[in-house]
């Protein structure tokens, strides 16, 4: 069983959805958790659930697109726990639509949160990790960052860029015993996929060899491994969590 006892994990965008499930999974493995989100109510709800499990939890409300917010999050983490072992760059949004009608605002917003946010959080988190000569960074990408997808030019570009950022980060900080990996979820049951039409859902499922959508727990299981000491010889990789959708 993976053991994260005594470690501290920061999960961005963890006020709900996959981020909240990842936070709970890491907490169940013994980690102390920092919940980050722009939604204060959601972050507090997740933190309250974890505290009921006896997990020491810190809430940091702020945007990953603002360096001041990110730096404050890392500072409060260090002030509270004295360490930062794990960073999960999970915060992300979509603003889908045909490229010909996609606005600059839609492009910029998605790239700012999904890609720039991961850069800012990584830049801030590696400082205490370098001093400790230990760290685990896991970036939540997507299969559309690997294979692209129509009507998701901005999202695909941000998630593809995140995979490249993962590889660069892995190379730059390997000498300090800091690993950086990405996971690329496929068709996962979330609030975003629930709004899809039955026709679109059937189209996705017909392409998945395991013939089912994934769950947030499927993603959290892989993240927990990559965030653990057991994954110490894995870095610069992107693991698809997609039921075989992309091989």
Short mmCIF file of N, CA and C in Angstrom, two decimals, residues 45-194:
data_model
loop_
_atom_site.label_atom_id
_atom_site.label_comp_id
_atom_site.label_asym_id
_atom_site.label_seq_id
_atom_site.Cartn_x
_atom_site.Cartn_y
_atom_site.Cartn_z
N UNK A 45 -15.70 22.97 1.60
CA UNK A 45 -16.46 21.72 1.71
C UNK A 45 -15.53 20.50 1.62
N UNK A 46 -14.60 20.53 0.67
CA UNK A 46 -13.66 19.42 0.52
C UNK A 46 -12.78 19.31 1.76
N UNK A 47 -12.30 20.46 2.24
CA UNK A 47 -11.46 20.46 3.44
C UNK A 47 -12.20 19.90 4.64
N UNK A 48 -13.47 20.27 4.78
CA UNK A 48 -14.27 19.78 5.91
C UNK A 48 -14.42 18.26 5.84
N UNK A 49 -14.63 17.74 4.63
CA UNK A 49 -14.74 16.28 4.47
C UNK A 49 -13.46 15.59 4.89
N UNK A 50 -12.32 16.17 4.51
CA UNK A 50 -11.04 15.55 4.85
C UNK A 50 -10.76 15.64 6.34
N UNK A 51 -11.16 16.75 6.94
CA UNK A 51 -10.92 16.90 8.38
C UNK A 51 -11.72 15.89 9.19
N UNK A 52 -12.88 15.50 8.65
CA UNK A 52 -13.67 14.47 9.32
C UNK A 52 -12.93 13.13 9.33
N UNK A 53 -11.99 12.97 8.40
CA UNK A 53 -11.17 11.76 8.36
C UNK A 53 -9.95 11.88 9.26
N UNK A 54 -9.81 13.04 9.90
CA UNK A 54 -8.66 13.27 10.77
C UNK A 54 -7.44 13.79 10.04
N UNK A 55 -7.65 14.32 8.83
CA UNK A 55 -6.55 14.81 8.01
C UNK A 55 -6.33 16.30 8.26
N UNK A 56 -5.10 16.69 8.52
CA UNK A 56 -4.78 18.10 8.66
C UNK A 56 -4.84 18.75 7.28
N UNK A 57 -5.65 19.78 7.14
CA UNK A 57 -5.94 20.36 5.83
C UNK A 57 -5.87 21.88 5.88
N UNK A 58 -5.29 22.45 4.83
CA UNK A 58 -5.20 23.89 4.69
C UNK A 58 -5.94 24.30 3.42
N UNK A 59 -6.72 25.36 3.50
CA UNK A 59 -7.40 25.89 2.32
C UNK A 59 -6.68 27.15 1.85
N UNK A 60 -6.38 27.19 0.55
CA UNK A 60 -5.75 28.36 -0.06
C UNK A 60 -6.62 28.80 -1.23
N UNK A 61 -7.35 29.88 -1.04
CA UNK A 61 -8.24 30.39 -2.09
C UNK A 61 -7.46 31.38 -2.95
N UNK A 62 -7.41 31.12 -4.24
CA UNK A 62 -6.69 32.02 -5.13
C UNK A 62 -6.60 31.44 -6.52
N UNK A 63 -6.19 32.27 -7.47
CA UNK A 63 -6.09 31.87 -8.87
C UNK A 63 -4.67 31.45 -9.21
N UNK A 64 -4.54 30.33 -9.90
CA UNK A 64 -3.22 29.88 -10.33
C UNK A 64 -2.65 30.76 -11.43
N UNK A 65 -3.45 31.67 -11.96
CA UNK A 65 -2.96 32.56 -13.01
C UNK A 65 -2.26 33.79 -12.44
N UNK A 66 -2.35 33.98 -11.12
CA UNK A 66 -1.74 35.16 -10.49
C UNK A 66 -0.56 34.72 -9.63
N UNK A 67 0.61 35.21 -9.98
CA UNK A 67 1.83 34.81 -9.28
C UNK A 67 1.75 35.13 -7.79
N UNK A 68 1.14 36.25 -7.44
CA UNK A 68 1.03 36.61 -6.02
C UNK A 68 0.21 35.59 -5.26
N UNK A 69 -0.90 35.13 -5.86
CA UNK A 69 -1.73 34.11 -5.22
C UNK A 69 -0.97 32.80 -5.05
N UNK A 70 -0.24 32.43 -6.07
CA UNK A 70 0.52 31.18 -6.04
C UNK A 70 1.62 31.24 -4.98
N UNK A 71 2.35 32.35 -4.97
CA UNK A 71 3.41 32.50 -3.97
C UNK A 71 2.84 32.48 -2.55
N UNK A 72 1.67 33.11 -2.37
CA UNK A 72 1.03 33.12 -1.06
C UNK A 72 0.61 31.71 -0.66
N UNK A 73 0.16 30.91 -1.62
CA UNK A 73 -0.24 29.53 -1.34
C UNK A 73 0.96 28.72 -0.85
N UNK A 74 2.08 28.85 -1.53
CA UNK A 74 3.28 28.11 -1.13
C UNK A 74 3.78 28.59 0.23
N UNK A 75 3.74 29.90 0.44
CA UNK A 75 4.19 30.45 1.73
C UNK A 75 3.32 29.94 2.88
N UNK A 76 2.00 29.95 2.69
CA UNK A 76 1.11 29.48 3.75
C UNK A 76 1.29 27.99 3.99
N UNK A 77 1.60 27.25 2.93
CA UNK A 77 1.88 25.81 3.08
C UNK A 77 3.12 25.61 3.95
N UNK A 78 4.17 26.35 3.66
CA UNK A 78 5.41 26.20 4.41
C UNK A 78 5.24 26.71 5.85
N UNK A 79 4.50 27.80 6.01
CA UNK A 79 4.26 28.33 7.36
C UNK A 79 3.48 27.34 8.22
N UNK A 80 2.52 26.65 7.59
CA UNK A 80 1.65 25.72 8.32
C UNK A 80 2.30 24.36 8.56
N UNK A 81 2.92 23.81 7.53
CA UNK A 81 3.42 22.44 7.60
C UNK A 81 4.95 22.33 7.64
N UNK A 82 5.62 23.37 7.16
CA UNK A 82 7.08 23.32 7.15
C UNK A 82 7.68 22.52 6.02
N UNK A 83 6.85 22.07 5.08
CA UNK A 83 7.35 21.28 3.96
C UNK A 83 6.32 21.25 2.84
N UNK A 84 6.78 20.90 1.66
CA UNK A 84 5.91 20.73 0.50
C UNK A 84 6.52 19.63 -0.34
N UNK A 85 5.89 18.48 -0.33
CA UNK A 85 6.45 17.29 -0.98
C UNK A 85 5.84 16.99 -2.35
N UNK A 86 4.55 17.29 -2.49
CA UNK A 86 3.81 16.88 -3.68
C UNK A 86 3.03 18.07 -4.23
N UNK A 87 3.11 18.28 -5.54
CA UNK A 87 2.28 19.27 -6.22
C UNK A 87 1.52 18.57 -7.33
N UNK A 88 0.21 18.71 -7.31
CA UNK A 88 -0.63 18.20 -8.40
C UNK A 88 -1.25 19.39 -9.10
N UNK A 89 -0.80 19.65 -10.33
CA UNK A 89 -1.34 20.75 -11.14
C UNK A 89 -2.59 20.26 -11.85
N UNK A 90 -3.72 20.45 -11.18
CA UNK A 90 -5.00 19.93 -11.67
C UNK A 90 -5.92 21.02 -12.20
N UNK A 91 -5.75 22.26 -11.77
CA UNK A 91 -6.67 23.34 -12.17
C UNK A 91 -6.76 23.44 -13.69
N UNK A 92 -7.98 23.49 -14.19
CA UNK A 92 -8.16 23.59 -15.63
C UNK A 92 -9.60 23.90 -15.99
N UNK A 93 -9.78 24.47 -17.16
CA UNK A 93 -11.11 24.79 -17.67
C UNK A 93 -11.18 24.48 -19.16
N UNK A 94 -12.39 24.48 -19.69
CA UNK A 94 -12.60 24.38 -21.14
C UNK A 94 -13.42 25.57 -21.61
N UNK A 95 -13.18 25.97 -22.82
CA UNK A 95 -14.01 26.95 -23.53
C UNK A 95 -14.04 26.49 -24.98
N UNK A 96 -14.85 25.43 -25.23
CA UNK A 96 -14.82 24.76 -26.52
C UNK A 96 -15.59 25.53 -27.59
N UNK A 97 -15.23 25.26 -28.83
CA UNK A 97 -15.94 25.85 -29.96
C UNK A 97 -15.11 25.75 -31.23
N UNK A 98 -15.75 25.95 -32.38
CA UNK A 98 -15.01 25.92 -33.64
C UNK A 98 -13.90 26.96 -33.64
N UNK A 99 -12.74 26.59 -34.14
CA UNK A 99 -11.60 27.50 -34.13
C UNK A 99 -11.90 28.80 -34.86
N UNK A 100 -12.67 28.71 -35.93
CA UNK A 100 -12.94 29.90 -36.73
C UNK A 100 -13.74 30.94 -35.97
N UNK A 101 -14.46 30.49 -34.92
CA UNK A 101 -15.24 31.41 -34.11
C UNK A 101 -14.68 31.60 -32.70
N UNK A 102 -13.55 30.95 -32.42
CA UNK A 102 -12.95 31.05 -31.09
C UNK A 102 -12.34 32.44 -30.90
N UNK A 103 -12.67 33.08 -29.80
CA UNK A 103 -12.17 34.43 -29.55
C UNK A 103 -10.79 34.37 -28.88
N UNK A 104 -10.09 35.48 -28.96
CA UNK A 104 -8.80 35.56 -28.27
C UNK A 104 -8.98 35.41 -26.76
N UNK A 105 -10.08 35.93 -26.26
CA UNK A 105 -10.34 35.82 -24.83
C UNK A 105 -10.51 34.35 -24.41
N UNK A 106 -11.22 33.56 -25.23
CA UNK A 106 -11.38 32.14 -24.94
C UNK A 106 -10.04 31.41 -25.00
N UNK A 107 -9.24 31.75 -25.97
CA UNK A 107 -7.91 31.15 -26.10
C UNK A 107 -7.04 31.50 -24.90
N UNK A 108 -6.97 32.79 -24.59
CA UNK A 108 -6.08 33.26 -23.52
C UNK A 108 -6.48 32.70 -22.17
N UNK A 109 -7.79 32.65 -21.89
CA UNK A 109 -8.25 32.19 -20.59
C UNK A 109 -7.86 30.73 -20.35
N UNK A 110 -8.08 29.88 -21.35
CA UNK A 110 -7.76 28.46 -21.22
C UNK A 110 -6.25 28.25 -21.08
N UNK A 111 -5.47 28.94 -21.90
CA UNK A 111 -4.01 28.79 -21.81
C UNK A 111 -3.47 29.34 -20.49
N UNK A 112 -4.06 30.43 -20.02
CA UNK A 112 -3.60 31.02 -18.76
C UNK A 112 -3.81 30.07 -17.58
N UNK A 113 -5.00 29.49 -17.48
CA UNK A 113 -5.30 28.62 -16.34
C UNK A 113 -4.61 27.27 -16.50
N UNK A 114 -4.76 26.64 -17.65
CA UNK A 114 -4.30 25.27 -17.82
C UNK A 114 -2.79 25.13 -17.93
N UNK A 115 -2.13 26.12 -18.55
CA UNK A 115 -0.70 26.00 -18.81
C UNK A 115 0.14 26.99 -18.00
N UNK A 116 -0.20 28.27 -18.09
CA UNK A 116 0.55 29.24 -17.30
C UNK A 116 0.40 28.95 -15.81
N UNK A 117 -0.79 28.55 -15.40
CA UNK A 117 -1.01 28.24 -13.99
C UNK A 117 -0.10 27.13 -13.50
N UNK A 118 0.07 26.10 -14.33
CA UNK A 118 0.96 25.00 -13.95
C UNK A 118 2.41 25.47 -13.86
N UNK A 119 2.81 26.35 -14.77
CA UNK A 119 4.16 26.92 -14.72
C UNK A 119 4.38 27.71 -13.44
N UNK A 120 3.43 28.59 -13.10
CA UNK A 120 3.59 29.42 -11.91
C UNK A 120 3.65 28.58 -10.65
N UNK A 121 2.78 27.56 -10.57
CA UNK A 121 2.76 26.71 -9.38
C UNK A 121 4.03 25.87 -9.28
N UNK A 122 4.49 25.36 -10.40
CA UNK A 122 5.72 24.58 -10.39
C UNK A 122 6.90 25.45 -9.99
N UNK A 123 7.00 26.63 -10.57
CA UNK A 123 8.11 27.54 -10.25
C UNK A 123 8.16 27.84 -8.76
N UNK A 124 7.01 28.04 -8.15
CA UNK A 124 6.96 28.35 -6.72
C UNK A 124 7.25 27.12 -5.86
N UNK A 125 6.70 25.98 -6.25
CA UNK A 125 6.81 24.78 -5.41
C UNK A 125 8.20 24.16 -5.43
N UNK A 126 8.92 24.30 -6.54
CA UNK A 126 10.23 23.64 -6.61
C UNK A 126 11.25 24.29 -5.68
N UNK A 127 11.01 25.50 -5.24
CA UNK A 127 11.98 26.14 -4.35
C UNK A 127 12.13 25.37 -3.04
N UNK A 128 11.05 25.12 -2.29
CA UNK A 128 11.21 24.29 -1.08
C UNK A 128 11.57 22.85 -1.41
N UNK A 129 11.12 22.34 -2.55
CA UNK A 129 11.48 20.98 -2.93
C UNK A 129 12.98 20.85 -3.17
N UNK A 130 13.57 21.85 -3.80
CA UNK A 130 15.01 21.82 -4.05
C UNK A 130 15.80 21.83 -2.74
N UNK A 131 15.34 22.62 -1.79
CA UNK A 131 16.03 22.67 -0.49
C UNK A 131 15.95 21.32 0.21
N UNK A 132 14.81 20.65 0.07
CA UNK A 132 14.62 19.35 0.70
C UNK A 132 15.24 18.21 -0.11
N UNK A 133 15.59 18.52 -1.36
CA UNK A 133 16.10 17.51 -2.30
C UNK A 133 15.12 16.34 -2.43
N UNK A 134 13.85 16.71 -2.54
CA UNK A 134 12.80 15.71 -2.76
C UNK A 134 11.55 16.42 -3.27
N UNK A 135 10.90 15.82 -4.24
CA UNK A 135 9.63 16.37 -4.68
C UNK A 135 8.97 15.48 -5.72
N UNK A 136 7.65 15.55 -5.75
CA UNK A 136 6.85 14.85 -6.76
C UNK A 136 5.87 15.86 -7.36
N UNK A 137 5.95 16.05 -8.67
CA UNK A 137 5.04 16.94 -9.38
C UNK A 137 4.26 16.09 -10.38
N UNK A 138 2.94 16.20 -10.34
CA UNK A 138 2.08 15.47 -11.28
C UNK A 138 1.17 16.48 -11.96
N UNK A 139 1.23 16.52 -13.27
CA UNK A 139 0.41 17.43 -14.07
C UNK A 139 -0.76 16.68 -14.70
N UNK A 140 -1.94 17.25 -14.59
CA UNK A 140 -3.14 16.62 -15.17
C UNK A 140 -3.34 17.16 -16.58
N UNK A 141 -2.94 16.36 -17.55
CA UNK A 141 -3.09 16.72 -18.96
C UNK A 141 -4.39 16.11 -19.49
N UNK A 142 -4.39 15.62 -20.70
CA UNK A 142 -5.57 15.04 -21.32
C UNK A 142 -5.15 14.30 -22.59
N UNK A 143 -5.95 13.30 -22.98
CA UNK A 143 -5.65 12.61 -24.23
C UNK A 143 -5.75 13.55 -25.44
N UNK A 144 -6.52 14.64 -25.31
CA UNK A 144 -6.59 15.58 -26.43
C UNK A 144 -5.31 16.39 -26.54
N UNK A 145 -4.51 16.40 -25.49
CA UNK A 145 -3.19 16.99 -25.57
C UNK A 145 -2.21 16.11 -26.31
N UNK A 146 -2.57 14.83 -26.46
CA UNK A 146 -1.75 13.86 -27.19
C UNK A 146 -2.20 13.77 -28.64
N UNK A 147 -3.53 13.66 -28.82
CA UNK A 147 -4.06 13.42 -30.16
C UNK A 147 -4.87 14.53 -30.76
N UNK A 148 -5.09 15.64 -30.00
CA UNK A 148 -5.91 16.72 -30.51
C UNK A 148 -7.39 16.37 -30.51
N UNK A 149 -8.23 17.38 -30.76
CA UNK A 149 -9.66 17.14 -30.85
C UNK A 149 -10.32 18.36 -31.50
N UNK A 150 -11.22 18.12 -32.39
CA UNK A 150 -11.88 19.25 -33.05
C UNK A 150 -12.72 20.02 -32.04
N UNK A 151 -12.81 21.30 -32.25
CA UNK A 151 -13.55 22.23 -31.39
C UNK A 151 -12.90 22.42 -30.02
N UNK A 152 -11.67 21.94 -29.87
CA UNK A 152 -10.94 22.12 -28.62
C UNK A 152 -9.50 22.58 -28.89
N UNK A 153 -9.36 23.50 -29.81
CA UNK A 153 -8.01 23.95 -30.17
C UNK A 153 -7.28 24.54 -28.97
N UNK A 154 -7.99 25.36 -28.20
CA UNK A 154 -7.35 25.99 -27.04
C UNK A 154 -7.03 24.96 -25.95
N UNK A 155 -7.98 24.10 -25.64
CA UNK A 155 -7.79 23.09 -24.60
C UNK A 155 -6.71 22.09 -25.00
N UNK A 156 -6.74 21.63 -26.26
CA UNK A 156 -5.74 20.68 -26.74
C UNK A 156 -4.35 21.29 -26.69
N UNK A 157 -4.24 22.55 -27.11
CA UNK A 157 -2.94 23.23 -27.09
C UNK A 157 -2.42 23.37 -25.66
N UNK A 158 -3.32 23.70 -24.73
CA UNK A 158 -2.88 23.86 -23.34
C UNK A 158 -2.43 22.54 -22.74
N UNK A 159 -3.13 21.45 -23.06
CA UNK A 159 -2.78 20.16 -22.48
C UNK A 159 -1.55 19.55 -23.17
N UNK A 160 -1.39 19.82 -24.46
CA UNK A 160 -0.17 19.39 -25.14
C UNK A 160 1.04 20.15 -24.61
N UNK A 161 0.85 21.44 -24.38
CA UNK A 161 1.91 22.24 -23.80
C UNK A 161 2.28 21.77 -22.41
N UNK A 162 1.29 21.29 -21.67
CA UNK A 162 1.53 20.80 -20.31
C UNK A 162 2.41 19.54 -20.34
N UNK A 163 2.23 18.70 -21.34
CA UNK A 163 3.09 17.52 -21.48
C UNK A 163 4.52 17.95 -21.76
N UNK A 164 4.72 18.94 -22.62
CA UNK A 164 6.06 19.44 -22.90
C UNK A 164 6.67 20.08 -21.66
N UNK A 165 5.85 20.83 -20.90
CA UNK A 165 6.33 21.43 -19.66
C UNK A 165 6.75 20.34 -18.67
N UNK A 166 6.02 19.24 -18.65
CA UNK A 166 6.35 18.11 -17.78
C UNK A 166 7.74 17.59 -18.09
N UNK A 167 8.03 17.38 -19.35
CA UNK A 167 9.33 16.83 -19.75
C UNK A 167 10.47 17.80 -19.43
N UNK A 168 10.24 19.09 -19.68
CA UNK A 168 11.28 20.08 -19.37
C UNK A 168 11.53 20.16 -17.87
N UNK A 169 10.45 20.15 -17.08
CA UNK A 169 10.59 20.19 -15.63
C UNK A 169 11.34 18.97 -15.13
N UNK A 170 11.01 17.79 -15.67
CA UNK A 170 11.67 16.55 -15.25
C UNK A 170 13.17 16.62 -15.50
N UNK A 171 13.55 17.15 -16.65
CA UNK A 171 14.97 17.24 -16.98
C UNK A 171 15.69 18.26 -16.09
N UNK A 172 15.03 19.36 -15.82
CA UNK A 172 15.68 20.45 -15.10
C UNK A 172 15.92 20.14 -13.63
N UNK A 173 15.04 19.37 -13.00
CA UNK A 173 15.13 19.18 -11.56
C UNK A 173 15.44 17.76 -11.12
N UNK A 174 15.76 16.89 -12.06
CA UNK A 174 16.06 15.50 -11.71
C UNK A 174 17.25 15.40 -10.76
N UNK A 175 18.23 16.28 -10.91
CA UNK A 175 19.42 16.21 -10.07
C UNK A 175 19.11 16.53 -8.61
N UNK A 176 17.95 17.13 -8.35
CA UNK A 176 17.53 17.43 -6.97
C UNK A 176 16.53 16.42 -6.44
N UNK A 177 16.43 15.28 -7.12
CA UNK A 177 15.50 14.22 -6.70
C UNK A 177 14.05 14.67 -6.75
N UNK A 178 13.75 15.51 -7.73
CA UNK A 178 12.37 15.96 -7.98
C UNK A 178 11.91 15.33 -9.29
N UNK A 179 10.85 14.57 -9.24
CA UNK A 179 10.30 13.98 -10.45
C UNK A 179 9.09 14.78 -10.92
N UNK A 180 8.83 14.72 -12.20
CA UNK A 180 7.66 15.39 -12.77
C UNK A 180 7.08 14.50 -13.85
N UNK A 181 5.82 14.15 -13.69
CA UNK A 181 5.12 13.31 -14.65
C UNK A 181 3.74 13.89 -14.93
N UNK A 182 3.14 13.41 -15.98
CA UNK A 182 1.78 13.84 -16.34
C UNK A 182 0.89 12.63 -16.49
N UNK A 183 -0.39 12.83 -16.29
CA UNK A 183 -1.39 11.83 -16.65
C UNK A 183 -2.32 12.46 -17.67
N UNK A 184 -2.79 11.63 -18.59
CA UNK A 184 -3.67 12.11 -19.65
C UNK A 184 -4.99 11.35 -19.59
N UNK A 185 -5.95 11.84 -18.81
CA UNK A 185 -7.25 11.18 -18.76
C UNK A 185 -7.96 11.23 -20.10
N UNK A 186 -8.74 10.19 -20.35
CA UNK A 186 -9.57 10.16 -21.56
C UNK A 186 -10.99 10.58 -21.24
N UNK A 187 -11.95 9.72 -21.59
CA UNK A 187 -13.35 10.03 -21.36
C UNK A 187 -13.70 9.67 -19.92
N UNK A 188 -13.67 10.66 -19.04
CA UNK A 188 -13.89 10.45 -17.61
C UNK A 188 -15.25 11.02 -17.22
N UNK A 189 -15.98 10.29 -16.40
CA UNK A 189 -17.28 10.76 -15.92
C UNK A 189 -17.08 11.95 -14.97
N UNK A 190 -17.39 13.14 -15.46
CA UNK A 190 -17.31 14.36 -14.67
C UNK A 190 -18.51 15.23 -14.99
N UNK A 191 -18.60 16.36 -14.31
CA UNK A 191 -19.69 17.30 -14.60
C UNK A 191 -19.63 17.76 -16.05
N UNK A 192 -18.42 17.88 -16.60
CA UNK A 192 -18.28 18.34 -17.98
C UNK A 192 -18.80 17.31 -18.97
N UNK A 193 -18.55 16.02 -18.72
CA UNK A 193 -19.01 15.00 -19.66
C UNK A 193 -20.49 14.68 -19.49
N UNK A 194 -21.05 14.98 -18.32
CA UNK A 194 -22.48 14.69 -18.10
C UNK A 194 -23.37 15.54 -19.00
#
